[in-house]
CSV table of C-alpha atoms and ligand atoms in Angstrom, one decimal:
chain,number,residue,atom,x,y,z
A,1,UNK,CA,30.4,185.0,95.3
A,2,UNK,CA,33.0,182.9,97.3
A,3,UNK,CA,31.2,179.5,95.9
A,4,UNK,CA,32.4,180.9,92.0
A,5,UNK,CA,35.7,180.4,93.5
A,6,UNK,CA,35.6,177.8,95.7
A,7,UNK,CA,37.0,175.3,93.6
A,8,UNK,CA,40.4,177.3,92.9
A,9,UNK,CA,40.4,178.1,96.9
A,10,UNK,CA,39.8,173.9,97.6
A,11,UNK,CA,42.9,173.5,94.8
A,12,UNK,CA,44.9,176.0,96.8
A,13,UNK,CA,44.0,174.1,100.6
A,14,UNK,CA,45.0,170.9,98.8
A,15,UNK,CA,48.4,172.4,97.2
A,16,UNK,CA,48.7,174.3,100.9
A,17,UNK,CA,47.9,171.1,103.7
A,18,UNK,CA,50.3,168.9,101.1
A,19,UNK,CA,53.1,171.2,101.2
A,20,UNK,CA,53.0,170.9,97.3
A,21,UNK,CA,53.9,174.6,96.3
A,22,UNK,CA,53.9,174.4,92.7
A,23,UNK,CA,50.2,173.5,93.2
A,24,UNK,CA,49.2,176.7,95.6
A,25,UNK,CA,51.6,179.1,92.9
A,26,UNK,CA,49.4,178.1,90.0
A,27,UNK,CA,46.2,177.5,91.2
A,28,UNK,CA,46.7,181.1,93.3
A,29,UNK,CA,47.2,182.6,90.0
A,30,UNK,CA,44.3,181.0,88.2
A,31,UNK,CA,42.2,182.3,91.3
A,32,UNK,CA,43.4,186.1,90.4
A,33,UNK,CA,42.8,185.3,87.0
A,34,UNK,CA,40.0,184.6,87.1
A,35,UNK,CA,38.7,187.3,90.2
A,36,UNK,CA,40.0,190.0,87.7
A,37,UNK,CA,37.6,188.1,84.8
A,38,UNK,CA,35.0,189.0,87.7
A,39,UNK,CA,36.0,192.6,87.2
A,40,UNK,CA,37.3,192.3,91.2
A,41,UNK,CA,40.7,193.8,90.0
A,42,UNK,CA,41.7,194.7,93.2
A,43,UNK,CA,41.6,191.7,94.8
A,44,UNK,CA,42.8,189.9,91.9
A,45,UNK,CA,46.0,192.1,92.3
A,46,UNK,CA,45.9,191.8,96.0
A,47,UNK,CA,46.2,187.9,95.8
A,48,UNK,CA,49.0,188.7,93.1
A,49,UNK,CA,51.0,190.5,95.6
A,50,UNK,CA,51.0,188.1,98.1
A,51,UNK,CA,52.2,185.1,95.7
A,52,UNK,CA,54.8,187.4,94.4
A,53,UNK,CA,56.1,187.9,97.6
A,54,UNK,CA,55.6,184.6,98.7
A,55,UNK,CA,58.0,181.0,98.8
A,56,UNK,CA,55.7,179.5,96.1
A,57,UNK,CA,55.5,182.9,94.3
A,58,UNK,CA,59.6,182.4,93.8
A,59,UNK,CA,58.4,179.2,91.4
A,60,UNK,CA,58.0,182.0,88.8
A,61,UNK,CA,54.5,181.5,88.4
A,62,UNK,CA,52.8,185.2,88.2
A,63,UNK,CA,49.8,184.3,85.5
A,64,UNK,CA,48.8,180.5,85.5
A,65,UNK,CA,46.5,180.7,82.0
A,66,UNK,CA,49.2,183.6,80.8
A,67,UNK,CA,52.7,183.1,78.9
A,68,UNK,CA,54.6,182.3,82.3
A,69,UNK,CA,56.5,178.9,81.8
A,70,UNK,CA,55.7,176.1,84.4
A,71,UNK,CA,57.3,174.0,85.8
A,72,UNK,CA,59.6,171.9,83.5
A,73,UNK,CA,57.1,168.6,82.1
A,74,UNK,CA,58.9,165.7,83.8
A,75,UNK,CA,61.2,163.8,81.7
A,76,UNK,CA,62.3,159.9,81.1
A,77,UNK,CA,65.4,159.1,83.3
A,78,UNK,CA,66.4,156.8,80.5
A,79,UNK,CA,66.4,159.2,77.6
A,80,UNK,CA,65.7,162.4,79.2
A,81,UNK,CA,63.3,163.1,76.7
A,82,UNK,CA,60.2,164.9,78.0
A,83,UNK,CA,57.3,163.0,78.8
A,84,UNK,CA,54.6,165.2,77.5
A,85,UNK,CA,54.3,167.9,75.1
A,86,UNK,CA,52.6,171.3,76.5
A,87,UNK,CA,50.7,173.6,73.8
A,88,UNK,CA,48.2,176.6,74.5
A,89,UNK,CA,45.4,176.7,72.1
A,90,UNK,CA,43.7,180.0,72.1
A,91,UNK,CA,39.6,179.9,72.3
A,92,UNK,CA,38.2,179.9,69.2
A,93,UNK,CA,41.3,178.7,67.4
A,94,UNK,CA,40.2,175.3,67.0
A,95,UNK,CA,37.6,174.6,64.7
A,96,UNK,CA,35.6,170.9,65.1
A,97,UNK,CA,32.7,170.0,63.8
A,98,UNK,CA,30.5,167.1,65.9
A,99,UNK,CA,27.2,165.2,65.5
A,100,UNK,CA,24.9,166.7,67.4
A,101,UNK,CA,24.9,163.9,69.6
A,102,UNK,CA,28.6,164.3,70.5
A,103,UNK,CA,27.6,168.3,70.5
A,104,UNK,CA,24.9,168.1,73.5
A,105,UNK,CA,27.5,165.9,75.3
A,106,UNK,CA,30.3,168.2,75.0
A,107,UNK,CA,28.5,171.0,75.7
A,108,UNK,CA,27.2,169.6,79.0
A,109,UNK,CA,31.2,168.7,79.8
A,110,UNK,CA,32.2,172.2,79.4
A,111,UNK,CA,29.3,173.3,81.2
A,112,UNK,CA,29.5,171.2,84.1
A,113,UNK,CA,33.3,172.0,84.3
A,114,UNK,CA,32.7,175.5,83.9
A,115,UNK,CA,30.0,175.4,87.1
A,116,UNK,CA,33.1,173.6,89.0
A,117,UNK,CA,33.2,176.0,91.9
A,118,UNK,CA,28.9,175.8,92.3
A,119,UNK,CA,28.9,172.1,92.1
A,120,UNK,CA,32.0,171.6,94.3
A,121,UNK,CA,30.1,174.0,96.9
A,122,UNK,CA,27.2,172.0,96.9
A,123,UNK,CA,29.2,168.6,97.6
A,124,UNK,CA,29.1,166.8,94.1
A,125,UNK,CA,32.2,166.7,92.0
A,126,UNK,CA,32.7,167.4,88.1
A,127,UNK,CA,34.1,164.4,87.2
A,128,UNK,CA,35.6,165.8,84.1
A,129,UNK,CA,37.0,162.5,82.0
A,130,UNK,CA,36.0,161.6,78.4
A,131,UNK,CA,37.3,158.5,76.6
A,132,UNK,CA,37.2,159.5,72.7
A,133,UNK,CA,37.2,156.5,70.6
A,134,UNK,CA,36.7,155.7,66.8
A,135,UNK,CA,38.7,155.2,63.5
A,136,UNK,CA,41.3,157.0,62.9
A,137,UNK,CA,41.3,160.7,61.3
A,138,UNK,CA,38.1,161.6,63.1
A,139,UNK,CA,38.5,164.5,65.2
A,140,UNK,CA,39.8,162.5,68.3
A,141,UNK,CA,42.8,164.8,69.3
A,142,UNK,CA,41.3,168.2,67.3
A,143,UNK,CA,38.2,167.5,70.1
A,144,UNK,CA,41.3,167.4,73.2
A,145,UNK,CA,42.4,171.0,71.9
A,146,UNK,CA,39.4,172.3,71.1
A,147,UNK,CA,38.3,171.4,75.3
A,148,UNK,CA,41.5,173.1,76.2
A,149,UNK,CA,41.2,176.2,74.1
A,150,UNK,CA,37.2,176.5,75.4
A,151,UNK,CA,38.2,176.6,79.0
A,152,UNK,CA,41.3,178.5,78.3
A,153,UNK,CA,43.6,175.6,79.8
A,154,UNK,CA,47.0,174.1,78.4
A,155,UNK,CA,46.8,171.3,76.7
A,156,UNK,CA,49.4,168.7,78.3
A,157,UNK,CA,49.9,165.8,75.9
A,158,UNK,CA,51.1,162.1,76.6
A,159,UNK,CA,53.8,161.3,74.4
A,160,UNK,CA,53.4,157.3,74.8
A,161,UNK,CA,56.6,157.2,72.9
A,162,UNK,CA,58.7,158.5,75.7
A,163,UNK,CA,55.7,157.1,78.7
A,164,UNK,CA,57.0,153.4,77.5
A,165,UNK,CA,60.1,153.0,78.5
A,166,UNK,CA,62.3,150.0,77.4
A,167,UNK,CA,63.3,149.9,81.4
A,168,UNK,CA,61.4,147.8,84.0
A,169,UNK,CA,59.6,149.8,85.9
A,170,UNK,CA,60.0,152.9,84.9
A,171,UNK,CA,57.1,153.2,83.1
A,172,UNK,CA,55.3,153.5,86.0
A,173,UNK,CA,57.5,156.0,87.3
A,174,UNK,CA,57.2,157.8,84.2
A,175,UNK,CA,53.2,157.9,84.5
A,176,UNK,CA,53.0,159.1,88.2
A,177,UNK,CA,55.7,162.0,87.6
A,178,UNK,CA,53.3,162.8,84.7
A,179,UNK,CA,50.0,162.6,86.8
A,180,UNK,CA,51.9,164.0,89.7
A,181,UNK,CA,52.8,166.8,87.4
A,182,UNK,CA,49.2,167.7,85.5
A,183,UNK,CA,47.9,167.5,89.5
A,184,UNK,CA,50.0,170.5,90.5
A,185,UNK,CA,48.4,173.3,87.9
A,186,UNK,CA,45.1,174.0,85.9
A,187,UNK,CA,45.6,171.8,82.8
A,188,UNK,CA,43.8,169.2,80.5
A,189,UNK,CA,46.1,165.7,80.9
A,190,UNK,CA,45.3,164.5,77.8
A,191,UNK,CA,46.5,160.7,76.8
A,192,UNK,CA,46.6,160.5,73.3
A,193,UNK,CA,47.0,157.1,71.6
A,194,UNK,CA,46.3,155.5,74.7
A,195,UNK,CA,46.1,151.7,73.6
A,196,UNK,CA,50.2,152.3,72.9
A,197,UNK,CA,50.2,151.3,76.8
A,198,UNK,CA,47.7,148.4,77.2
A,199,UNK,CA,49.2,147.2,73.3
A,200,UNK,CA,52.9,146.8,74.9
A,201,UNK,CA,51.2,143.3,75.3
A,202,UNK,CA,52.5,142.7,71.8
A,203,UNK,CA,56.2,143.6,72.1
A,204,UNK,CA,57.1,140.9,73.6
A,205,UNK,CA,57.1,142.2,77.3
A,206,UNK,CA,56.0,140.0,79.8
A,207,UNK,CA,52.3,140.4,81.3
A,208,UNK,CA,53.4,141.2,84.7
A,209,UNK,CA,55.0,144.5,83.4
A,210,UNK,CA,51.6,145.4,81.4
A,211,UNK,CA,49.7,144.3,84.5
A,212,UNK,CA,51.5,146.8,86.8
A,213,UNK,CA,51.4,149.6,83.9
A,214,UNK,CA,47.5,149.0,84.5
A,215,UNK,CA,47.4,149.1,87.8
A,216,UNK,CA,49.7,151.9,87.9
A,217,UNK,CA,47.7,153.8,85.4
A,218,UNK,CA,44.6,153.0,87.6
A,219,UNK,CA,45.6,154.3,90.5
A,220,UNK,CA,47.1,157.6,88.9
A,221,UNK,CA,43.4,158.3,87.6
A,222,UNK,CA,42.1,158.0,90.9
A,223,UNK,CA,44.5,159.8,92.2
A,224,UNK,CA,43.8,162.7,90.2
A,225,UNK,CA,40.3,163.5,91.5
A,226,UNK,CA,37.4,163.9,90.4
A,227,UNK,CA,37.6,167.6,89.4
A,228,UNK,CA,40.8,167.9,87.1
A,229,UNK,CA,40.4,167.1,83.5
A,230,UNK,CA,41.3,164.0,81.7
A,231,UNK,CA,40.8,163.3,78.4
A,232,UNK,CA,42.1,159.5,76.6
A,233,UNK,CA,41.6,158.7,73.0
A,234,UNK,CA,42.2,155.6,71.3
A,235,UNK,CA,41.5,154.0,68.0
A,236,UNK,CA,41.3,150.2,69.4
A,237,UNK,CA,38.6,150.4,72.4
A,238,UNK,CA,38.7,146.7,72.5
A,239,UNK,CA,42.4,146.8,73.7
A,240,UNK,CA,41.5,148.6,76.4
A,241,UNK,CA,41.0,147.2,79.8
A,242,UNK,CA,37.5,147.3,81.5
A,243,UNK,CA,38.6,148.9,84.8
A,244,UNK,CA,40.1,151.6,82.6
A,245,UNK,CA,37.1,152.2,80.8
A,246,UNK,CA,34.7,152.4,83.8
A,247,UNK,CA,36.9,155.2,85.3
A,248,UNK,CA,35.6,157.6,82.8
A,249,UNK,CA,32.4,159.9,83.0
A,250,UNK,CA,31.7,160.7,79.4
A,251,UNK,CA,32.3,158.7,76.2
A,252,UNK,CA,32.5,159.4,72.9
A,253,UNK,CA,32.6,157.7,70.3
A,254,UNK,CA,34.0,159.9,67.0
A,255,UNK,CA,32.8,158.7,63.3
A,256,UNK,CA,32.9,159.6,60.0
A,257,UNK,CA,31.2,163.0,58.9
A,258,UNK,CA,27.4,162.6,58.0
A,259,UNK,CA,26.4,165.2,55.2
A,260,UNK,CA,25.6,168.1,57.8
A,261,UNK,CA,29.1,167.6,59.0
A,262,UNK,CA,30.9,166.9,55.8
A,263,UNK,CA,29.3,170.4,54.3
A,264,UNK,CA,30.2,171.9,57.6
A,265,UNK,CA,34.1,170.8,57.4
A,266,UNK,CA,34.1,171.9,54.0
A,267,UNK,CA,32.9,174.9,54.4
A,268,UNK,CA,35.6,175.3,57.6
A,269,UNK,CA,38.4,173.7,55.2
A,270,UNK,CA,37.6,175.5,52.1
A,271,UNK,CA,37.1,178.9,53.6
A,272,UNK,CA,36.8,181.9,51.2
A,273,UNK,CA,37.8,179.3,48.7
A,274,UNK,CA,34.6,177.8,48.3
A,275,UNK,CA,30.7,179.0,48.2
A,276,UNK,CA,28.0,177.4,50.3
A,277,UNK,CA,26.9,175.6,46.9
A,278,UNK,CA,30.2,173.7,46.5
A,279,UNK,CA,30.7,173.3,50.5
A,280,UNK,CA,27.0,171.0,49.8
A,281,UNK,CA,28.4,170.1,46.7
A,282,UNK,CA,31.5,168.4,48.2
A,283,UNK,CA,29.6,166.8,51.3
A,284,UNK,CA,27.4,164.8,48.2
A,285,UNK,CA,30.4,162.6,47.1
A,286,UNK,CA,32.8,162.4,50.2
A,287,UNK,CA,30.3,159.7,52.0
A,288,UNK,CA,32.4,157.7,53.9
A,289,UNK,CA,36.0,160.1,54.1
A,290,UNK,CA,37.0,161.2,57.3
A,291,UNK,CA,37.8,164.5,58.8
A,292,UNK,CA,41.4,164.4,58.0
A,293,UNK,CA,40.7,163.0,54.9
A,294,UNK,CA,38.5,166.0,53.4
A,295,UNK,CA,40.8,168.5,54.7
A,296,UNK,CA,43.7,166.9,53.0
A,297,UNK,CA,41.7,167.1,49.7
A,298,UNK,CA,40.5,170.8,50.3
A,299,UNK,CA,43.7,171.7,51.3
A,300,UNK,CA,44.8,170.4,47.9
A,301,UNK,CA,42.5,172.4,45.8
A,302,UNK,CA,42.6,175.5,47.6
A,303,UNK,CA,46.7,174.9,46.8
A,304,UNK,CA,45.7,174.3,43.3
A,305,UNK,CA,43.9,177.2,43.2
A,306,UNK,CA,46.5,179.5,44.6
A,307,UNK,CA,48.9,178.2,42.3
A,308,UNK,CA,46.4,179.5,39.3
A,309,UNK,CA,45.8,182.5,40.6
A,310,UNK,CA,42.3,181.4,41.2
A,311,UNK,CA,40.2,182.5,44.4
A,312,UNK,CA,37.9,180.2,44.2
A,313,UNK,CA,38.0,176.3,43.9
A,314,UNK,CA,36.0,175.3,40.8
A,315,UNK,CA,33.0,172.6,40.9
A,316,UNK,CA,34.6,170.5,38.3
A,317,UNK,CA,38.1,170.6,40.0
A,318,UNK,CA,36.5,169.8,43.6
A,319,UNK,CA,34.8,167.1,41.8
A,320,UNK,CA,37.6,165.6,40.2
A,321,UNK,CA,39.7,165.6,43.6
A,322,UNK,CA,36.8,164.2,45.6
A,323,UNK,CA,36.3,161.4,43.4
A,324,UNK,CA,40.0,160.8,43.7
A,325,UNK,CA,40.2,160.2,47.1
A,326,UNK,CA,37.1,159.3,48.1
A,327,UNK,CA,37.6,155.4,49.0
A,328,UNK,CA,33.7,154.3,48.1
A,329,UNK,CA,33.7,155.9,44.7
A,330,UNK,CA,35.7,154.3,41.6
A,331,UNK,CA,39.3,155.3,41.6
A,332,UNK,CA,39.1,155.8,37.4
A,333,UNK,CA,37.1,158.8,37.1
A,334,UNK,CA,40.0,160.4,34.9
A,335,UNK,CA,37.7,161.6,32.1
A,336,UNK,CA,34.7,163.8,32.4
A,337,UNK,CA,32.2,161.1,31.4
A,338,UNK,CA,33.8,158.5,34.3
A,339,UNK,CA,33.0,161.7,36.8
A,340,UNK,CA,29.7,162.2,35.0
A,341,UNK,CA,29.1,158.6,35.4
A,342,UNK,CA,30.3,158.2,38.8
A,343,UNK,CA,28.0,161.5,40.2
A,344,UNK,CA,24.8,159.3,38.4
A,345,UNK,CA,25.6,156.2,40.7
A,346,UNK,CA,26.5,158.4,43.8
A,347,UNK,CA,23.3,160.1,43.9
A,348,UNK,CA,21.0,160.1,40.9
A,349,UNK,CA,18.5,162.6,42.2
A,350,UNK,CA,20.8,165.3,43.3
A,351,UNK,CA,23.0,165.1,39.9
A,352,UNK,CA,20.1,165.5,37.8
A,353,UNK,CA,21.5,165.6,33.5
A,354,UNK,CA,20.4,169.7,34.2
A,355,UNK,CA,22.7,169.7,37.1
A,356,UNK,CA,25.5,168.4,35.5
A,357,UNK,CA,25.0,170.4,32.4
A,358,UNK,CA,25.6,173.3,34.6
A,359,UNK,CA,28.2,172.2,36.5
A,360,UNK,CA,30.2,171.2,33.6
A,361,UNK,CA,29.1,174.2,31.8
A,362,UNK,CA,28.1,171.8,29.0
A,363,UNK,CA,25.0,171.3,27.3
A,364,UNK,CA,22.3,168.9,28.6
A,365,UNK,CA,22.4,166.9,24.9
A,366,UNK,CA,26.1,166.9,25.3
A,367,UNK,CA,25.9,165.7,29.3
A,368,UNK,CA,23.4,162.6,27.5
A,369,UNK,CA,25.5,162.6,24.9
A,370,UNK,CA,28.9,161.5,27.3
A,371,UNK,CA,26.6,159.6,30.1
A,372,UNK,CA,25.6,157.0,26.9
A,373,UNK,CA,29.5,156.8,25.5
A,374,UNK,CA,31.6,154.2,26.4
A,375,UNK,CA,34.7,155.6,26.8
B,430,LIG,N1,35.4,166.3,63.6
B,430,LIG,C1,36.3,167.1,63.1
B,430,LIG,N2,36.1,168.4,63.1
B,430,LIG,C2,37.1,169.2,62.6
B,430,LIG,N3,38.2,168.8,62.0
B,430,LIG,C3,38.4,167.5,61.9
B,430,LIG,C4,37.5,166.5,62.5
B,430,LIG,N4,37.9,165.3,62.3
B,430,LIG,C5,39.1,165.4,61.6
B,430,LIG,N5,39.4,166.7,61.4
B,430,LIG,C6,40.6,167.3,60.8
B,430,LIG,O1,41.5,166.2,60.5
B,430,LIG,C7,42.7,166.3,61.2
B,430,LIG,C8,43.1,165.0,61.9
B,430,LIG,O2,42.1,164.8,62.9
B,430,LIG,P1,42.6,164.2,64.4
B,430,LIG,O3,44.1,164.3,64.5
B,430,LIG,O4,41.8,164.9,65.4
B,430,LIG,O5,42.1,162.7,64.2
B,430,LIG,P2,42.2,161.6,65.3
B,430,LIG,O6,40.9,161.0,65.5
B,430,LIG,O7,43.0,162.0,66.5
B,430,LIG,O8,43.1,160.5,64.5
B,430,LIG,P3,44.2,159.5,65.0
B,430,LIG,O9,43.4,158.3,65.6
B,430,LIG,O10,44.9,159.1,63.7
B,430,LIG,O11,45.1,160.2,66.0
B,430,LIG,C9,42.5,167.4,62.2
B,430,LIG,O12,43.7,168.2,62.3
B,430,LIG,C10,41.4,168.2,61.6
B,430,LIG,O13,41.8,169.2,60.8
B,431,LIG,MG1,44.8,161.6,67.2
């Protein structure tokens, strides 16, 4: 039973034999969150009686995964802008589709996080870092709140915008109040966009600052243990330093869709809009778009189609869209015999004359008829 718990109770003695309050208030009510999840409600309410009556219990922390605030996110001196952005996605909330490579490995994450008190108790730690790389529009940041909304954790976002600041040193500064901060309660850190830090190389700032950013930035990973989640994305992986990249457990690299994934997303994007028929139909010619990319074209049609009064997206107008924005297809397919055309040459197997015919709601003769014209 006490081995469930253990790692909230090890949080607690490190917050406790650090004198670092804000840690013991948060993780003490993560502890009676989840003993009550147990279905111990007494002694969830037990521990909640002696933080509220407690020094750290004064922080205002009652419920660490509730509504309570925490602390304030540390902010730049410079332009007292926050340094993070905090946001609570609910399990279940985010959607994300994933190869099923990057499925088994994110599964066995959240698993092995999820075991943290067993695995602590038996002296081997979580080691919960990813490093998410790959083009951009491919699920990188969707992936950090969908890890946050599974283990019911907020999400505590980087902004590199207000990390980098135009001051010497405080950069540094800024990253250790950050690390400092995500250190003192249950929370994914999550560093989005983090070759903005090893790309200040190109603004013009001189290599010993970038140097110390790196070793700063080092040192805060360390110093964050190997039990509290971290999760970096970036799309330029060869920016990145090698010491940075060894310090993470998992990584993942996020691509374009394949057509399991590109039916999956569409049926996710076009929801009651669209049948399973035009969900396939739209992973045939969107080879080579991105996540955001299909959504932005779904959400389109399905905007189209409310517009009409429609409540479904039509073949032909998913068709026409997809052609549209799909990068690897021809960007004139204006007419009806450019998209006829343009299916053929996609994939002449699947969009068989028949096919089309019904499609189109045309006749086969008439579907010949256009495939031969020239115009
Ligand atoms: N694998 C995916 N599963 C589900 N949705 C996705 C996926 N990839 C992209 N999307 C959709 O596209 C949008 C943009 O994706 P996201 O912001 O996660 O991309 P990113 O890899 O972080 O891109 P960038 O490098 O530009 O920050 C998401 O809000 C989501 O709706
Ligand atoms: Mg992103």
């Amino acid at each position: 039973m006490l081995r469930e718990f253990l790692f909230d109770v090890a949080k607690i003695v490190e917050g406790a034999t650090n004198s670092d309050l804000q840690k013991v208030a948060s993780y003490t009510a993560q502890l009676a969150d989840r003993l009550e999840g147990a279905g111990e409600t007494e002694a969830a309410n037990r521990i909640r009686r002696i933080l509220q009556n407690s020094k750290a219990g004064t922080l205002g922390l009652t419920k660490a995964t509730g509504h309570k605030a925490n602390a304030a996110l540390p902010v730049d001196t410079e332009s007292r802008l926050p340094v993070a952005d905090e946001e609570r996605p609910m399990p279940g909330e985010v959607k994300l589709v994933l190869s099923e490579a990057s499925k088994r490995a994110l599964e066995q994450f959240l698993k092995f996080f999820r075991a943290a008190g067993r695995l602590v108790a038996h002296g081997v730690g979580v080691s919960p870092s990813i490093l998410l790389y790959g083009p951009p529009g491919c699920g990188k940041t969707q992936l950090a709140r969908y890890v946050a909304a599974e283990l019911s954790l907020p999400l505590i976002t980087a902004r590199t915008d207000s990390l980098i600041s135009s001051y010497l040193g405080s950069t540094s500064k800024n990253i250790r109040q950050l690390f400092d901060h995500a250190a003192s309660r249950p929370c994914v850190l999550f560093l989005d966009e983090f070759d903005a830090l090893a790309k200040m190389r190109d603004d013009g700032r001189e290599l010993g600052e970038l140097k110390r950013v790196v070793i700063s930035l080092l040192q805060n990973i360390d110093a964050l243990g190997t039990d509290h989640v971290l999760i970096a994305a970036t799309n330029h992986e060869h920016l990145l330093d090698p010491a940075i990249w060894r310090r993470f457990h998992y990584k993942l690299k996020l691509t374009e869709p394949d057509f399991n994934g590109r039916a999956a997303m569409a049926a996710t994007f076009f929801g009651s809009f669209a049948t399973p028929e035009l969900a396939e139909l739209v992973a045939a010619i969107s080879d080579g778009m991105t996540g955001a990319q299909l959504r932005q074209v779904a959400e389109d049609c399905v905007r189209a189609s409310v517009l009409a009064d429609q409540n479904q997206v039509t073949a032909p107008q998913a068709i026409h869209a997809m052609l549209a924005a799909n990068p690897n297809t021809p960007l004139a397919s204006a007419t009806v015999a450019d998209q006829l055309r343009a299916l053929r040459t996609l994939d002449k197997k699947r969009f068989t004359q028949a096919r089309l015919a019904s499609i189109f709601g045309y006749s086969q003769s008439w579907v010949s008829d256009l495939l031969r014209s020239n115009t």
